[in-house]
Amino acid sequence: GRAAAAAPLAEYGPDPVSGKPVVLKSGRFGPYVTDGETNATLRRDDDPATVTPARAFELIAEKRAKGPAKKPARKPAARKPAAKKPPTRAKKTS
């Protein structure tokens, strides 16, 4: 199974837009803020210990404005060349 969700590192109160509580969490790819719907990764210069509620709301608003990530286009499967058949010998007729 999967590990239980970790407790948030900090809570910032309700988001001005969605009204959902904004929390700071530690993820696989570094710390991020989320309102349960929109996740926004902290920048390299943002220290998780000193992120203010205003900065957390700003990051989420930027991410919301950016929109969902585009899915990369799938390449069609490579076509395999037809297998060569060994030459058949001519049948002798008598």
Coordinates of N, CA and C in Angstrom, one line a residue:
G1 N 0.8 -1.2 0.0 CA 0.0 0.0 0.0 C 0.9 1.2 0.0
R2 N 0.2 2.3 0.1 CA 0.8 3.6 0.1 C 1.0 4.2 1.5
A3 N 2.0 5.0 1.7 CA 2.2 5.6 3.1 C 1.1 6.6 3.4
A4 N 0.8 6.8 4.6 CA -0.2 7.8 5.0 C 0.3 9.2 4.7
A5 N -0.6 10.1 4.4 CA -0.3 11.4 4.1 C 0.4 12.1 5.3
A6 N 1.5 12.8 5.0 CA 2.3 13.5 6.0 C 1.5 14.7 6.5
A7 N 1.7 15.0 7.8 CA 1.1 16.2 8.3 C 1.7 17.5 7.7
P8 N 0.9 18.5 7.5 CA 1.4 19.7 6.9 C 2.5 20.4 7.7
L9 N 3.5 21.0 7.1 CA 4.6 21.7 7.8 C 4.1 23.0 8.4
A10 N 3.1 23.7 7.7 CA 2.5 25.0 8.2 C 1.1 25.1 7.6
E11 N 0.3 25.9 8.3 CA -1.0 26.2 7.8 C -1.2 27.7 7.7
Y12 N -1.8 28.2 6.6 CA -1.9 29.6 6.3 C -3.3 30.2 6.4
G13 N -4.3 29.4 6.6 CA -5.6 29.9 6.6 C -6.3 29.7 5.3
P14 N -7.5 30.2 5.1 CA -8.3 30.0 3.9 C -7.7 30.9 2.7
D15 N -7.7 30.3 1.5 CA -7.3 31.0 0.3 C -8.4 32.0 0.0
P16 N -7.9 33.3 -0.4 CA -8.9 34.3 -0.7 C -9.8 34.0 -1.9
V17 N -9.3 33.2 -2.8 CA -10.1 32.8 -4.0 C -11.0 31.6 -3.8
S18 N -10.4 30.5 -3.4 CA -11.2 29.3 -3.3 C -11.8 29.1 -1.9
G19 N -11.3 29.8 -0.9 CA -11.8 29.6 0.4 C -11.4 28.4 1.2
K20 N -10.5 27.6 0.5 CA -10.0 26.3 1.1 C -8.8 26.6 1.9
P21 N -8.5 25.8 2.9 CA -7.3 26.1 3.7 C -6.0 25.8 3.0
V22 N -5.1 26.7 3.0 CA -3.8 26.6 2.3 C -2.8 26.1 3.3
V23 N -2.1 25.0 2.9 CA -1.1 24.4 3.8 C 0.3 24.2 3.1
L24 N 1.3 24.1 3.8 CA 2.7 23.9 3.3 C 3.0 22.4 3.5
K25 N 3.4 21.7 2.5 CA 3.7 20.3 2.6 C 5.1 20.0 2.1
S26 N 5.7 18.9 2.5 CA 7.0 18.5 2.0 C 6.7 17.3 1.0
G27 N 7.0 17.5 -0.3 CA 6.7 16.5 -1.3 C 8.0 15.8 -1.8
R28 N 7.8 14.9 -2.7 CA 8.9 14.2 -3.3 C 9.8 15.1 -4.1
F29 N 9.3 16.2 -4.7 CA 10.1 17.1 -5.4 C 10.4 18.4 -4.7
G30 N 10.2 18.4 -3.4 CA 10.5 19.6 -2.5 C 9.2 20.1 -1.9
P31 N 9.4 21.2 -1.1 CA 8.2 21.8 -0.5 C 7.3 22.5 -1.4
Y32 N 6.0 22.4 -1.1 CA 5.0 23.0 -2.0 C 3.8 23.5 -1.1
V33 N 3.0 24.5 -1.6 CA 1.8 24.9 -0.9 C 0.6 24.4 -1.7
T34 N -0.4 24.1 -1.1 CA -1.6 23.5 -1.7 C -2.9 24.0 -1.0
D35 N -4.0 24.1 -1.8 CA -5.3 24.4 -1.1 C -6.2 23.1 -1.3
G36 N -5.5 22.0 -1.6 CA -6.2 20.7 -1.8 C -6.6 20.5 -3.2
E37 N -6.5 21.5 -4.0 CA -6.9 21.4 -5.4 C -5.7 21.8 -6.3
T38 N -5.1 23.0 -6.0 CA -4.0 23.6 -6.8 C -2.7 23.4 -5.9
N39 N -1.7 22.8 -6.5 CA -0.4 22.7 -5.9 C 0.6 23.6 -6.5
A40 N 1.4 24.3 -5.7 CA 2.4 25.3 -6.2 C 3.7 25.0 -5.5
T41 N 4.7 24.6 -6.3 CA 6.1 24.4 -5.8 C 6.7 25.7 -5.3
L42 N 7.4 25.6 -4.2 CA 8.2 26.8 -3.7 C 9.4 27.0 -4.6
R43 N 9.8 28.2 -4.8 CA 10.9 28.5 -5.6 C 12.2 28.2 -4.8
R44 N 13.3 28.2 -5.5 CA 14.6 27.8 -4.8 C 14.9 28.9 -3.7
D45 N 14.6 30.2 -4.0 CA 14.9 31.2 -3.0 C 13.9 31.3 -1.9
D46 N 12.8 30.6 -1.9 CA 11.8 30.6 -0.9 C 12.2 29.6 0.2
D47 N 12.4 30.0 1.4 CA 12.7 29.1 2.6 C 11.4 28.7 3.2
P48 N 11.1 27.3 3.2 CA 9.9 26.8 3.8 C 9.6 27.3 5.2
A49 N 10.6 27.6 6.0 CA 10.4 28.1 7.4 C 9.9 29.5 7.5
T50 N 10.2 30.3 6.4 CA 9.9 31.7 6.5 C 8.8 32.2 5.4
V51 N 8.1 31.2 4.8 CA 7.1 31.6 3.8 C 5.9 32.2 4.5
T52 N 5.5 33.4 4.1 CA 4.4 34.1 4.7 C 3.1 33.6 4.0
P53 N 1.9 33.8 4.7 CA 0.7 33.5 4.1 C 0.5 34.2 2.8
A54 N 0.9 35.5 2.7 CA 0.7 36.3 1.5 C 1.5 35.6 0.3
R55 N 2.7 35.2 0.6 CA 3.6 34.5 -0.4 C 2.9 33.2 -0.9
A56 N 2.4 32.4 0.1 CA 1.7 31.2 -0.2 C 0.5 31.4 -1.2
F57 N -0.3 32.4 -0.8 CA -1.5 32.7 -1.7 C -1.0 33.2 -3.1
E58 N 0.1 34.0 -3.1 CA 0.6 34.5 -4.4 C 1.1 33.3 -5.3
L59 N 1.8 32.3 -4.7 CA 2.2 31.2 -5.5 C 1.1 30.4 -6.0
I60 N 0.0 30.2 -5.2 CA -1.1 29.4 -5.7 C -1.9 30.2 -6.8
A61 N -2.0 31.5 -6.6 CA -2.6 32.3 -7.7 C -1.9 32.3 -9.0
E62 N -0.5 32.3 -8.9 CA 0.3 32.2 -10.1 C 0.1 30.9 -10.8
K63 N 0.1 29.8 -10.0 CA -0.1 28.5 -10.6 C -1.5 28.4 -11.2
R64 N -2.5 28.9 -10.6 CA -3.9 28.9 -11.1 C -4.0 29.6 -12.4
A65 N -3.3 30.8 -12.5 CA -3.3 31.6 -13.8 C -2.6 30.9 -14.9
K66 N -1.6 30.1 -14.5 CA -0.8 29.3 -15.5 C -1.6 28.3 -16.2
G67 N -2.6 27.7 -15.5 CA -3.4 26.6 -16.1 C -2.8 25.3 -16.0
P68 N -3.5 24.2 -16.4 CA -3.0 22.9 -16.3 C -1.9 22.6 -17.3
A69 N -1.0 21.7 -16.9 CA 0.2 21.4 -17.7 C -0.3 20.6 -19.0
K70 N 0.3 20.9 -20.1 CA 0.0 20.2 -21.4 C 0.6 18.8 -21.3
K71 N -0.2 17.8 -21.8 CA 0.3 16.5 -21.9 C 1.3 16.4 -23.2
P72 N 2.4 15.8 -23.0 CA 3.3 15.6 -24.2 C 2.7 14.8 -25.3
A73 N 2.9 15.1 -26.5 CA 2.3 14.4 -27.6 C 2.9 13.0 -27.7
R74 N 2.1 12.0 -28.0 CA 2.6 10.7 -28.1 C 3.0 10.4 -29.5
K75 N 4.2 9.8 -29.6 CA 4.7 9.4 -31.0 C 4.0 8.1 -31.4
P76 N 3.6 8.0 -32.7 CA 3.0 6.7 -33.1 C 4.0 5.6 -33.1
A77 N 3.6 4.4 -32.9 CA 4.5 3.3 -32.8 C 5.2 3.1 -34.1
A78 N 6.5 2.8 -34.0 CA 7.3 2.6 -35.2 C 6.8 1.4 -36.0
R79 N 6.7 1.6 -37.3 CA 6.2 0.5 -38.1 C 7.4 -0.5 -38.4
K80 N 7.1 -1.8 -38.1 CA 8.2 -2.8 -38.3 C 8.1 -3.2 -39.8
P81 N 9.3 -3.4 -40.4 CA 9.4 -3.8 -41.8 C 8.8 -5.3 -41.9
A82 N 8.2 -5.6 -43.0 CA 7.6 -7.0 -43.2 C 8.8 -8.0 -43.1
A83 N 8.5 -9.1 -42.5 CA 9.5 -10.1 -42.4 C 9.8 -10.7 -43.8
K84 N 11.0 -10.9 -44.1 CA 11.3 -11.5 -45.4 C 11.1 -13.0 -45.4
K85 N 10.5 -13.5 -46.4 CA 10.2 -14.9 -46.5 C 11.4 -15.5 -47.3
P86 N 11.8 -16.7 -46.9 CA 12.9 -17.4 -47.6 C 12.4 -17.7 -49.0
P87 N 13.2 -17.7 -50.0 CA 12.8 -18.0 -51.4 C 12.4 -19.4 -51.5
T88 N 11.2 -19.7 -52.2 CA 10.8 -21.0 -52.3 C 11.3 -21.6 -53.7
R89 N 11.6 -22.8 -53.7 CA 12.1 -23.4 -54.9 C 10.9 -23.8 -55.8
A90 N 11.2 -23.6 -57.1 CA 10.1 -23.9 -58.1 C 9.9 -25.4 -58.1
K91 N 8.6 -25.8 -58.1 CA 8.2 -27.2 -58.0 C 8.4 -27.8 -59.4
K92 N 9.0 -29.0 -59.5 CA 9.1 -29.6 -60.8 C 7.8 -30.4 -61.1
T93 N 7.4 -30.2 -62.4 CA 6.2 -30.9 -62.8 C 6.7 -31.9 -63.8
S94 N 6.1 -33.1 -63.8 CA 6.5 -34.1 -64.7 C 5.4 -34.6 -65.6

